[in-house]
PDB file of C-alpha atoms in Angstrom:
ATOM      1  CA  UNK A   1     -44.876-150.396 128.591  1.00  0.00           C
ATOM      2  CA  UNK A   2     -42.881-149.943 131.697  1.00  0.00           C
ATOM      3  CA  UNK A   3     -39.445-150.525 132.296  1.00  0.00           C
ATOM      4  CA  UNK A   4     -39.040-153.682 132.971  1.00  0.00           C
ATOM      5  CA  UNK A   5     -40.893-154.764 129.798  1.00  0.00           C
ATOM      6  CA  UNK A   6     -38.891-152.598 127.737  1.00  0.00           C
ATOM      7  CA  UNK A   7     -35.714-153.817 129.507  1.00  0.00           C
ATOM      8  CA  UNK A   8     -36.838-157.816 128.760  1.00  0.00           C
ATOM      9  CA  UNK A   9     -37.688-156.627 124.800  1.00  0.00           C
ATOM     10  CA  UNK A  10     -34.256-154.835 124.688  1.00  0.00           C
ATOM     11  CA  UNK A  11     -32.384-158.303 125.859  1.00  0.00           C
ATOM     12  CA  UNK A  12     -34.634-160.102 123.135  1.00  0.00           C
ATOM     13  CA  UNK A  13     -33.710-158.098 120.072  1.00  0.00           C
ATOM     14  CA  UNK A  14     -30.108-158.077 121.754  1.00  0.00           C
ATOM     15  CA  UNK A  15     -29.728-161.496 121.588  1.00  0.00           C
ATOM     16  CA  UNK A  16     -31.491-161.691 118.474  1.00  0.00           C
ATOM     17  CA  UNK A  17     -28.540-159.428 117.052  1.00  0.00           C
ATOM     18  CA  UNK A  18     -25.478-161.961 118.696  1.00  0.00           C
ATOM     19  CA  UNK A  19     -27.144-164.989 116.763  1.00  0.00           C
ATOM     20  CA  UNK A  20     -27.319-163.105 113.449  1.00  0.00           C
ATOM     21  CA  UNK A  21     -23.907-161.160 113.852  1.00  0.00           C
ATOM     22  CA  UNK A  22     -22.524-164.575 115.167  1.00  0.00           C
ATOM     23  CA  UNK A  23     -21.590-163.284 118.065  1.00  0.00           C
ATOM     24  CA  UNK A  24     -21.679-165.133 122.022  1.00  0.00           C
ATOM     25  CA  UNK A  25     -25.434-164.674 123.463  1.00  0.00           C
ATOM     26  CA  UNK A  26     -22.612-162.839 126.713  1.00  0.00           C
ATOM     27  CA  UNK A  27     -22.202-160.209 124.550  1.00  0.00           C
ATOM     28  CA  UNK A  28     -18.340-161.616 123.650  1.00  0.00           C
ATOM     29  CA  UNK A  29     -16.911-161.849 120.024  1.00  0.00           C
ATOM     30  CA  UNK A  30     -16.387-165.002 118.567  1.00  0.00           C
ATOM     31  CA  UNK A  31     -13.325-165.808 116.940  1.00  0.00           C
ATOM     32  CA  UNK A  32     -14.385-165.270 113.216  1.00  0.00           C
ATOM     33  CA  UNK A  33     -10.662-165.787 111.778  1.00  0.00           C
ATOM     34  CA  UNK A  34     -10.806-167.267 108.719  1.00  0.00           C
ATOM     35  CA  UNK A  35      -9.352-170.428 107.771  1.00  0.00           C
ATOM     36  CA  UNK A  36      -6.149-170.361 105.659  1.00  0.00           C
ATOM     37  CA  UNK A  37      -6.239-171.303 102.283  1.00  0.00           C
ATOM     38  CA  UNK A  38      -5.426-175.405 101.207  1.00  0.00           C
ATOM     39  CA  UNK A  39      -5.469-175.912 105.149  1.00  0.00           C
ATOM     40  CA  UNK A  40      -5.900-179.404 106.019  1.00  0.00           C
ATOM     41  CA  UNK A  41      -7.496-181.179 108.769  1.00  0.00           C
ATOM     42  CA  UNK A  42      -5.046-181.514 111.609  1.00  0.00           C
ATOM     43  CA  UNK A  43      -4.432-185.864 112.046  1.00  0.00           C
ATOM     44  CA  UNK A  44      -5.063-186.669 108.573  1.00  0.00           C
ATOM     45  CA  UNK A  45      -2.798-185.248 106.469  1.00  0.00           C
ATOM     46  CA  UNK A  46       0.509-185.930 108.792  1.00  0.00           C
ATOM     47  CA  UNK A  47       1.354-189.436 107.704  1.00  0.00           C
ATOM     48  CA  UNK A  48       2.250-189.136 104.373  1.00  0.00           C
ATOM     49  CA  UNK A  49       3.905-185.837 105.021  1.00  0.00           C
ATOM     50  CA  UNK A  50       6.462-186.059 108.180  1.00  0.00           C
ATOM     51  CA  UNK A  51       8.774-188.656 107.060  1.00  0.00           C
ATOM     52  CA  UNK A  52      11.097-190.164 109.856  1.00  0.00           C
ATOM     53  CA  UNK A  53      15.027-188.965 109.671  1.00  0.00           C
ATOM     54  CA  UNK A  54      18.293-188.603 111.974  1.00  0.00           C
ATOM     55  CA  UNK A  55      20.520-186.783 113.733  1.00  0.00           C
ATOM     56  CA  UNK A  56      23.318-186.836 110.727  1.00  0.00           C
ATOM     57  CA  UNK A  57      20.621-186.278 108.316  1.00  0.00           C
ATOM     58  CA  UNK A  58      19.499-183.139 109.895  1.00  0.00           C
ATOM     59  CA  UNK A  59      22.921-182.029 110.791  1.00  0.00           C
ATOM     60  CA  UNK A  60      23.539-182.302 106.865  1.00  0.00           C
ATOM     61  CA  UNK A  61      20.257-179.541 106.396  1.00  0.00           C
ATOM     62  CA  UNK A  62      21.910-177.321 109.054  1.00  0.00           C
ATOM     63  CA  UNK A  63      25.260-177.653 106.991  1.00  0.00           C
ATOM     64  CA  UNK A  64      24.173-176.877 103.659  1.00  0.00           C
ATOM     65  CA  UNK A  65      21.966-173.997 104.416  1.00  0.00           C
ATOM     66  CA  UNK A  66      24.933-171.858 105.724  1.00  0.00           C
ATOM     67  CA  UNK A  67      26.772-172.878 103.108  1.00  0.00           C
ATOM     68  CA  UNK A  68      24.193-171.953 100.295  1.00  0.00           C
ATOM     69  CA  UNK A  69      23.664-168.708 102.596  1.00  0.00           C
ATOM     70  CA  UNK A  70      27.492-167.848 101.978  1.00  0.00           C
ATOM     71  CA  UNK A  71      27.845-169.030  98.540  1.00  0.00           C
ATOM     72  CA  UNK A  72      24.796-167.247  97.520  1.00  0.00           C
ATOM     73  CA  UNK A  73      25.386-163.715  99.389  1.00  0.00           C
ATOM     74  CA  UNK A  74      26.097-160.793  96.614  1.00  0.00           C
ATOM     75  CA  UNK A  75      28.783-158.579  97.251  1.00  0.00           C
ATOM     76  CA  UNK A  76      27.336-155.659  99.099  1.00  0.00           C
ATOM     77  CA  UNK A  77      24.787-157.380 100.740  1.00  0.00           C
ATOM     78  CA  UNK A  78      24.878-158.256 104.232  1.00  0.00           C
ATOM     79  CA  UNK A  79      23.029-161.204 104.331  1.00  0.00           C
ATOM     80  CA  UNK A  80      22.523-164.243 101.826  1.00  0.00           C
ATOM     81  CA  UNK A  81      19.283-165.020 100.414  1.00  0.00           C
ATOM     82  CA  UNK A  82      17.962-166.790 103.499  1.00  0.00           C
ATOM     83  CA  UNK A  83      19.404-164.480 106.053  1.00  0.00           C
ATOM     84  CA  UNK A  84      20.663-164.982 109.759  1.00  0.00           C
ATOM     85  CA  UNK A  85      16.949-165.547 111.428  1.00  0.00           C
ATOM     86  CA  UNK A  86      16.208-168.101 108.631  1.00  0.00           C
ATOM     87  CA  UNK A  87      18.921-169.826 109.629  1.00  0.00           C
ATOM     88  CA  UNK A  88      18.158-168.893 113.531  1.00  0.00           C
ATOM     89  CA  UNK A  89      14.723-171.231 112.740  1.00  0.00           C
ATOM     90  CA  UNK A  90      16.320-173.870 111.073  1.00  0.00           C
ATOM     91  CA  UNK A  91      18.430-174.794 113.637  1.00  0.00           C
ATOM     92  CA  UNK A  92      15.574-174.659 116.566  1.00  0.00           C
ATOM     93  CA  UNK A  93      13.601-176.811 114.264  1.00  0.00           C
ATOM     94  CA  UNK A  94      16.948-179.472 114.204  1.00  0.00           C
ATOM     95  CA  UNK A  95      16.483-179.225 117.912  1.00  0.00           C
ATOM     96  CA  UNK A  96      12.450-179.994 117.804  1.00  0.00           C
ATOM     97  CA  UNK A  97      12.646-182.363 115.210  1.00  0.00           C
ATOM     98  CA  UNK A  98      11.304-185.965 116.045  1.00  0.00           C
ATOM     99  CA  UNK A  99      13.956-188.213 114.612  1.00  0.00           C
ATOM    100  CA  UNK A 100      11.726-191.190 114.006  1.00  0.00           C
ATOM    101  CA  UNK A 101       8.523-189.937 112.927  1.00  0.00           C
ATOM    102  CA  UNK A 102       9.532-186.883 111.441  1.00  0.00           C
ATOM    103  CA  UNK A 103       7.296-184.854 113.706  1.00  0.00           C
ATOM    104  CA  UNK A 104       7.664-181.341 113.844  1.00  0.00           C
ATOM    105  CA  UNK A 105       4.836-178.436 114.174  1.00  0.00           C
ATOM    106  CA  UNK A 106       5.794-175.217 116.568  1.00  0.00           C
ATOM    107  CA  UNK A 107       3.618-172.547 116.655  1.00  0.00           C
ATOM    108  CA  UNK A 108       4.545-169.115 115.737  1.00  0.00           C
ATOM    109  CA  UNK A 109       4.107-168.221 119.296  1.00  0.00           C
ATOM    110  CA  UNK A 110       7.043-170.933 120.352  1.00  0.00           C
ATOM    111  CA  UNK A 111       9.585-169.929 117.467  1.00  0.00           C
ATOM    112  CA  UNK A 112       9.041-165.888 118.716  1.00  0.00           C
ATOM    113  CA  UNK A 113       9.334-166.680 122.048  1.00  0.00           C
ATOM    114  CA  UNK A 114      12.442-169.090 121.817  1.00  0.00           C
ATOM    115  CA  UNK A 115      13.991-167.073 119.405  1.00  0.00           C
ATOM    116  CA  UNK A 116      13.183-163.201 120.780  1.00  0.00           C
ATOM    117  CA  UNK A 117      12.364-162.604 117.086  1.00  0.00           C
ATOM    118  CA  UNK A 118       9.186-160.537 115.931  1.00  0.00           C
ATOM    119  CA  UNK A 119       6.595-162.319 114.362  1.00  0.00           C
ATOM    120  CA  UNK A 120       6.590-160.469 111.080  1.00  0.00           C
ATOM    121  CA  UNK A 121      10.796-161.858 111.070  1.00  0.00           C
ATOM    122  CA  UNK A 122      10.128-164.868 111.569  1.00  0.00           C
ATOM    123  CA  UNK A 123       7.491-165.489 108.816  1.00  0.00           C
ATOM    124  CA  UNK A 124       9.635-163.807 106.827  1.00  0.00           C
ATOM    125  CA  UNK A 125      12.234-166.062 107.658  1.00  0.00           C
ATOM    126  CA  UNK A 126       9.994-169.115 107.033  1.00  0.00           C
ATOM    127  CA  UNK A 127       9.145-168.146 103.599  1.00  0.00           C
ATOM    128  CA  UNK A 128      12.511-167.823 102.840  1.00  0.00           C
ATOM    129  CA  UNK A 129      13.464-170.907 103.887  1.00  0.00           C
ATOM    130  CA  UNK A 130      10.453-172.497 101.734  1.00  0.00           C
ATOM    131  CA  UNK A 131      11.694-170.268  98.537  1.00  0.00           C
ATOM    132  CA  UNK A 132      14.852-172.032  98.567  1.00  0.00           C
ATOM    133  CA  UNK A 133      13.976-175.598  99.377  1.00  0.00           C
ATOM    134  CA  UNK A 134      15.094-176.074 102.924  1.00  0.00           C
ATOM    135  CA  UNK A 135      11.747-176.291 104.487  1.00  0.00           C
ATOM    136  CA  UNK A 136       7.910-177.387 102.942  1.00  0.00           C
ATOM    137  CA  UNK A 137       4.585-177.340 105.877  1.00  0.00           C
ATOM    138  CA  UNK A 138       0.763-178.112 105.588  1.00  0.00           C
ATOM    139  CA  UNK A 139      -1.479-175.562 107.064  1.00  0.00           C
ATOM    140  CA  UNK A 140      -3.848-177.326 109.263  1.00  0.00           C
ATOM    141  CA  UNK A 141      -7.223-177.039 111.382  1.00  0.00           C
ATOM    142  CA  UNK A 142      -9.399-178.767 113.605  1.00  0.00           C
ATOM    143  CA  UNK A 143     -12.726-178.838 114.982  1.00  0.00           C
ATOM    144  CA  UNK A 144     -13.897-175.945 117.703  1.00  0.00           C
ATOM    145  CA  UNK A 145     -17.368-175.875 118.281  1.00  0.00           C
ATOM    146  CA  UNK A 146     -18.784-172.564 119.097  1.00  0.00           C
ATOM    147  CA  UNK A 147     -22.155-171.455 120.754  1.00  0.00           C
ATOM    148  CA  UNK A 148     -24.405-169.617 117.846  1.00  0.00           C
ATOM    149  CA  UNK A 149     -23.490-168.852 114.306  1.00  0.00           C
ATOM    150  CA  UNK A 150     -19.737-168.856 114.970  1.00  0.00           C
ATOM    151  CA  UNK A 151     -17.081-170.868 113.097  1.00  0.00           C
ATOM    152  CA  UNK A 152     -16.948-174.534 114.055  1.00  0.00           C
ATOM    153  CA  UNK A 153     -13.317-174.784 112.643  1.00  0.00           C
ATOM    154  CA  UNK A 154     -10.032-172.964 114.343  1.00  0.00           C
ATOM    155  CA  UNK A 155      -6.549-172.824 112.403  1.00  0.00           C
ATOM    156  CA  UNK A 156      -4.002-174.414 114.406  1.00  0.00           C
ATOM    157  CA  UNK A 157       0.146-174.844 113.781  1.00  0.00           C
ATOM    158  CA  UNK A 158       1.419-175.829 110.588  1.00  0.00           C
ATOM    159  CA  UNK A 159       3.169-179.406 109.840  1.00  0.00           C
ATOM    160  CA  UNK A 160       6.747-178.626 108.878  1.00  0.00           C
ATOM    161  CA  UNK A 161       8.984-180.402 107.029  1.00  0.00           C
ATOM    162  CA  UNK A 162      12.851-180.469 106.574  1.00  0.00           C
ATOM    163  CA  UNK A 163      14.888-180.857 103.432  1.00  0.00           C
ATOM    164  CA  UNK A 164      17.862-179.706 101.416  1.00  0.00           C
ATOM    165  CA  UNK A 165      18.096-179.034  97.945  1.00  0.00           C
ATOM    166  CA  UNK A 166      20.613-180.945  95.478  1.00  0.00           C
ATOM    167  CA  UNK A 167      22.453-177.363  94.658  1.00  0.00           C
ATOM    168  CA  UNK A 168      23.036-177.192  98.679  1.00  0.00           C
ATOM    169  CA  UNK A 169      24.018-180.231  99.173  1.00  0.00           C
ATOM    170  CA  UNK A 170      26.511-180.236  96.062  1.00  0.00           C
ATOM    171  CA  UNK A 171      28.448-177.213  98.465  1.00  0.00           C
ATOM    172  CA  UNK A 172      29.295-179.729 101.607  1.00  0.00           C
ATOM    173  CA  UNK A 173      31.783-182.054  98.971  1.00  0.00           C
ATOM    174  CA  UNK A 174      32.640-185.094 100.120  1.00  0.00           C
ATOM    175  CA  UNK A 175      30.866-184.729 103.726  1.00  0.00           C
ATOM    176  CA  UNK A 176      27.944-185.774 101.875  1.00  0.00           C
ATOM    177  CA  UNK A 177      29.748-188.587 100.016  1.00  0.00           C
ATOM    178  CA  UNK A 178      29.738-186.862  96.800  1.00  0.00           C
ATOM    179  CA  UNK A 179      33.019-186.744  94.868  1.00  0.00           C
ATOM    180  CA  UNK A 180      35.730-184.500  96.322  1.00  0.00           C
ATOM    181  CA  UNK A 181      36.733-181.456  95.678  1.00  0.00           C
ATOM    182  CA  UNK A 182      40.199-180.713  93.489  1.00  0.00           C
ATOM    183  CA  UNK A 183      41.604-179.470  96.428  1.00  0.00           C
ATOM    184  CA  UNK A 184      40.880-182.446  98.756  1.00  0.00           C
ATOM    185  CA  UNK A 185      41.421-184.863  95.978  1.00  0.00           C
ATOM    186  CA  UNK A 186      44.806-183.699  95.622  1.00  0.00           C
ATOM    187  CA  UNK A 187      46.057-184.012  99.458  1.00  0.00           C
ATOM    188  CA  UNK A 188      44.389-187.342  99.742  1.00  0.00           C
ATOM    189  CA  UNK A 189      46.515-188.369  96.824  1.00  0.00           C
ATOM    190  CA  UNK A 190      49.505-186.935  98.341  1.00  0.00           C
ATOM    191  CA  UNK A 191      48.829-189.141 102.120  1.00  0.00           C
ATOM    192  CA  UNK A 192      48.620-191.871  99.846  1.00  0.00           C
ATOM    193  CA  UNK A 193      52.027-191.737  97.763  1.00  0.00           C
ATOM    194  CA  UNK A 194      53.597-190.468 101.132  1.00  0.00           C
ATOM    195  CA  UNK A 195      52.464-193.625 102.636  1.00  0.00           C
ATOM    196  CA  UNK A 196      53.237-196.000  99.548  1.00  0.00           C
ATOM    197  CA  UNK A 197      56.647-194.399  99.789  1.00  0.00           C
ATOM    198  CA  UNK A 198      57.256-195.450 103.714  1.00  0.00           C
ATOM    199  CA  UNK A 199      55.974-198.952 102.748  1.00  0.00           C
ATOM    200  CA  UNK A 200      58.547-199.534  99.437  1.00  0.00           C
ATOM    201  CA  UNK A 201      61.902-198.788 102.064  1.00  0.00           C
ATOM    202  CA  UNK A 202      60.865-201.923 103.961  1.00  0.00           C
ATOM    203  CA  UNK A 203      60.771-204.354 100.856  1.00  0.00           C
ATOM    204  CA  UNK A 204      63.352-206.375  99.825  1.00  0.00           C
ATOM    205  CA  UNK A 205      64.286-206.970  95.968  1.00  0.00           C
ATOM    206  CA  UNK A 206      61.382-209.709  95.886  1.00  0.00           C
ATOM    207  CA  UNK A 207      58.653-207.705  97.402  1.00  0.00           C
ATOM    208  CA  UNK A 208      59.442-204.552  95.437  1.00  0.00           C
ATOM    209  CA  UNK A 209      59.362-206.622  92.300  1.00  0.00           C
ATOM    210  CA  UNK A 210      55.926-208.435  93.220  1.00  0.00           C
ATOM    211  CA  UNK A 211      54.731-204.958  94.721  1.00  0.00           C
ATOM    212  CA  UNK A 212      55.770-202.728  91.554  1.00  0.00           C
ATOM    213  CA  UNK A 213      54.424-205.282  88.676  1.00  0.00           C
ATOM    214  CA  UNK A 214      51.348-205.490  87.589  1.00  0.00           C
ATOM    215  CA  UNK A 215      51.904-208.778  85.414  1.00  0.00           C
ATOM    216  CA  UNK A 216      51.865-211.782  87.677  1.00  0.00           C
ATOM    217  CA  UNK A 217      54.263-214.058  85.496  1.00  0.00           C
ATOM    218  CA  UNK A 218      57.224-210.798  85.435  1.00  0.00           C
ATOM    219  CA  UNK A 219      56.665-210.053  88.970  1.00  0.00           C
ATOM    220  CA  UNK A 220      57.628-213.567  89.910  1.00  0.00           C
ATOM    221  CA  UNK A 221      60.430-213.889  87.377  1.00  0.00           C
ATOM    222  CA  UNK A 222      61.612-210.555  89.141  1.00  0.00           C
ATOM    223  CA  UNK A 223      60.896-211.574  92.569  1.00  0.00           C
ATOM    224  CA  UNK A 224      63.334-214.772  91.814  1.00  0.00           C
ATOM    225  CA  UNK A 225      65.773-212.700  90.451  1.00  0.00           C
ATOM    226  CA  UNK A 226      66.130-210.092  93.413  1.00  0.00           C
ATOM    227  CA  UNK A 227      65.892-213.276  95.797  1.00  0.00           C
ATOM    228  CA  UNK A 228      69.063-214.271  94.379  1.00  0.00           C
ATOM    229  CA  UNK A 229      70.479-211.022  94.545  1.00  0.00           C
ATOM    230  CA  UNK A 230      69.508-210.426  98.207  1.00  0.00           C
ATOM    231  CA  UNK A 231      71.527-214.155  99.394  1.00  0.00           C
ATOM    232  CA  UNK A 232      74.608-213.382  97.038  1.00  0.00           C
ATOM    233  CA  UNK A 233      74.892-209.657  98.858  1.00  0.00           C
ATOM    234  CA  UNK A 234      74.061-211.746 102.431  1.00  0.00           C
ATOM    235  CA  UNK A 235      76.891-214.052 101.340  1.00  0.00           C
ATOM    236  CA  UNK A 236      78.990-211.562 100.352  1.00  0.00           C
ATOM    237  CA  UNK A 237      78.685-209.915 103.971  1.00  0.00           C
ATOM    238  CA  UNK A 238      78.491-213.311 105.659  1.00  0.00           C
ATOM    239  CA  UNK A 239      81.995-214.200 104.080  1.00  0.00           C
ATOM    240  CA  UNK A 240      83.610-210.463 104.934  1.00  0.00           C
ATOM    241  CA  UNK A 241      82.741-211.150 108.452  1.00  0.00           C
ATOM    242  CA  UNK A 242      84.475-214.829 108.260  1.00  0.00           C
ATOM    243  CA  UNK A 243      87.798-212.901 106.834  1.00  0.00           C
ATOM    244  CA  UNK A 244      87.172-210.309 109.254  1.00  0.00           C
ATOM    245  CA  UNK A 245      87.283-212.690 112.398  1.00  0.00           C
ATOM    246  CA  UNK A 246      90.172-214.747 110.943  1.00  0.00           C
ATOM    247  CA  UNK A 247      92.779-211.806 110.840  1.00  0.00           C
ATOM    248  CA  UNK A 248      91.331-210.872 114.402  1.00  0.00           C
TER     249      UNK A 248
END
């Protein structure tokens, strides 16, 4: 056998080798990365899962995860239980966020990049806000044809998926339109008798009585009476200027 015979075997058995070891026939290595568990295939799971939102909506996320963060932090600790780069990703998904279709799937590349943050952090950060009901995603794939054996399938970014849990939500009060809070409840009553008080010194006897009364038949009976009062007490300084004018 010379060499150029043994040369043409030795590509043979090479090749031979790639196809079984699912490797490129150009002596590369195919991506062989598995495919996450319950991944699904990318443009047919997003419909039922995005849902569309706005900017209030989203704002109202942002809102109650610091708030849960600080409720929820144990003395000693220096961060809550979702931590400053959980809410770091949060609020770069607010900005990323599709308002109408709900569409929102950065890669870990983009949220490490725009947020200088390791990747290890971040997924960290992602699973924490999962945990606590801020954020839900679908891993996904789609097709990639490779030459040989190698997978036909590569995992791409996951669908994510805003949300705030009741127990948040229940921190922001009234913002939310939930019932307020003692405190709040309190001042508001105190604007309101403040301005109930302003509006009684303008009324005359009549008006107070209709204004103070619940029972329609009193109020008028009242009213009547105070009318009466009111002209005698404008007669009364109607005739003391006459008298006054007359000695003049």
């Amino acid at each position: 056998m010379n060499t150029g015979e043994a040369a043409e075997r030795g590509n043979f058995f090479r090749r031979i080798n790639s196809v079984i070891n699912g490797t490129r026939t150009d002596g590369r290595a195919a991506d062989r990365k598995p495919i996450r568990r319950n991944s699904r295939r990318k443009g047919s799971c997003e419909a039922s899962f995005w849902r569309g939102t706005s900017r209030r909506d989203v704002q109202k996320v942002l809102m109650a995860a610091r708030q849960y963060d600080r409720a929820k932090k144990e003395p000693g600790k220096r961060n809550g239980p979702l931590g400053g780069i959980a809410l770091e990703v949060l609020a770069l998904f607010a900005n990323l966020v599709n308002f109408k279709s709900g569409r929102l799937d950065p890669s870990l590349d983009y949220i490490t990049d725009k947020l200088c943050r390791s990747r290890d952090a971040v997924v960290r950060a992602l699973k924490a806000l999962r945990d606590h009901g801020f954020l839900d995603w679908l891993r996904r794939f789609e097709p990639a044809p490779n030459e040989g054996r190698g997978p036909q399938v590569r995992q791409v970014s996951n669908a994510y998926r805003l949300s705030a849990p009741k127990r948040a939500l229940a921190l922001l009060g009234r913002w939310t339109g939930r019932p307020a809070t003692p405190d709040d409840d309190q001042a508001a009553r105190n604007d309101r008798a403040a301005m109930e008080v302003e509006h009684v010194e303008t009324l005359d006897l009549a008006e107070l009585a209709t204004f103070k009364i619940e029972d329609s038949d009193l109020a008028m009976a009242l009213a009547l009476m105070g009318r009466a009062v009111d002209l005698r007490e404008s007669a009364k300084r109607t005739e003391s200027q006459s008298i006054s004018f007359s000695y003049a």
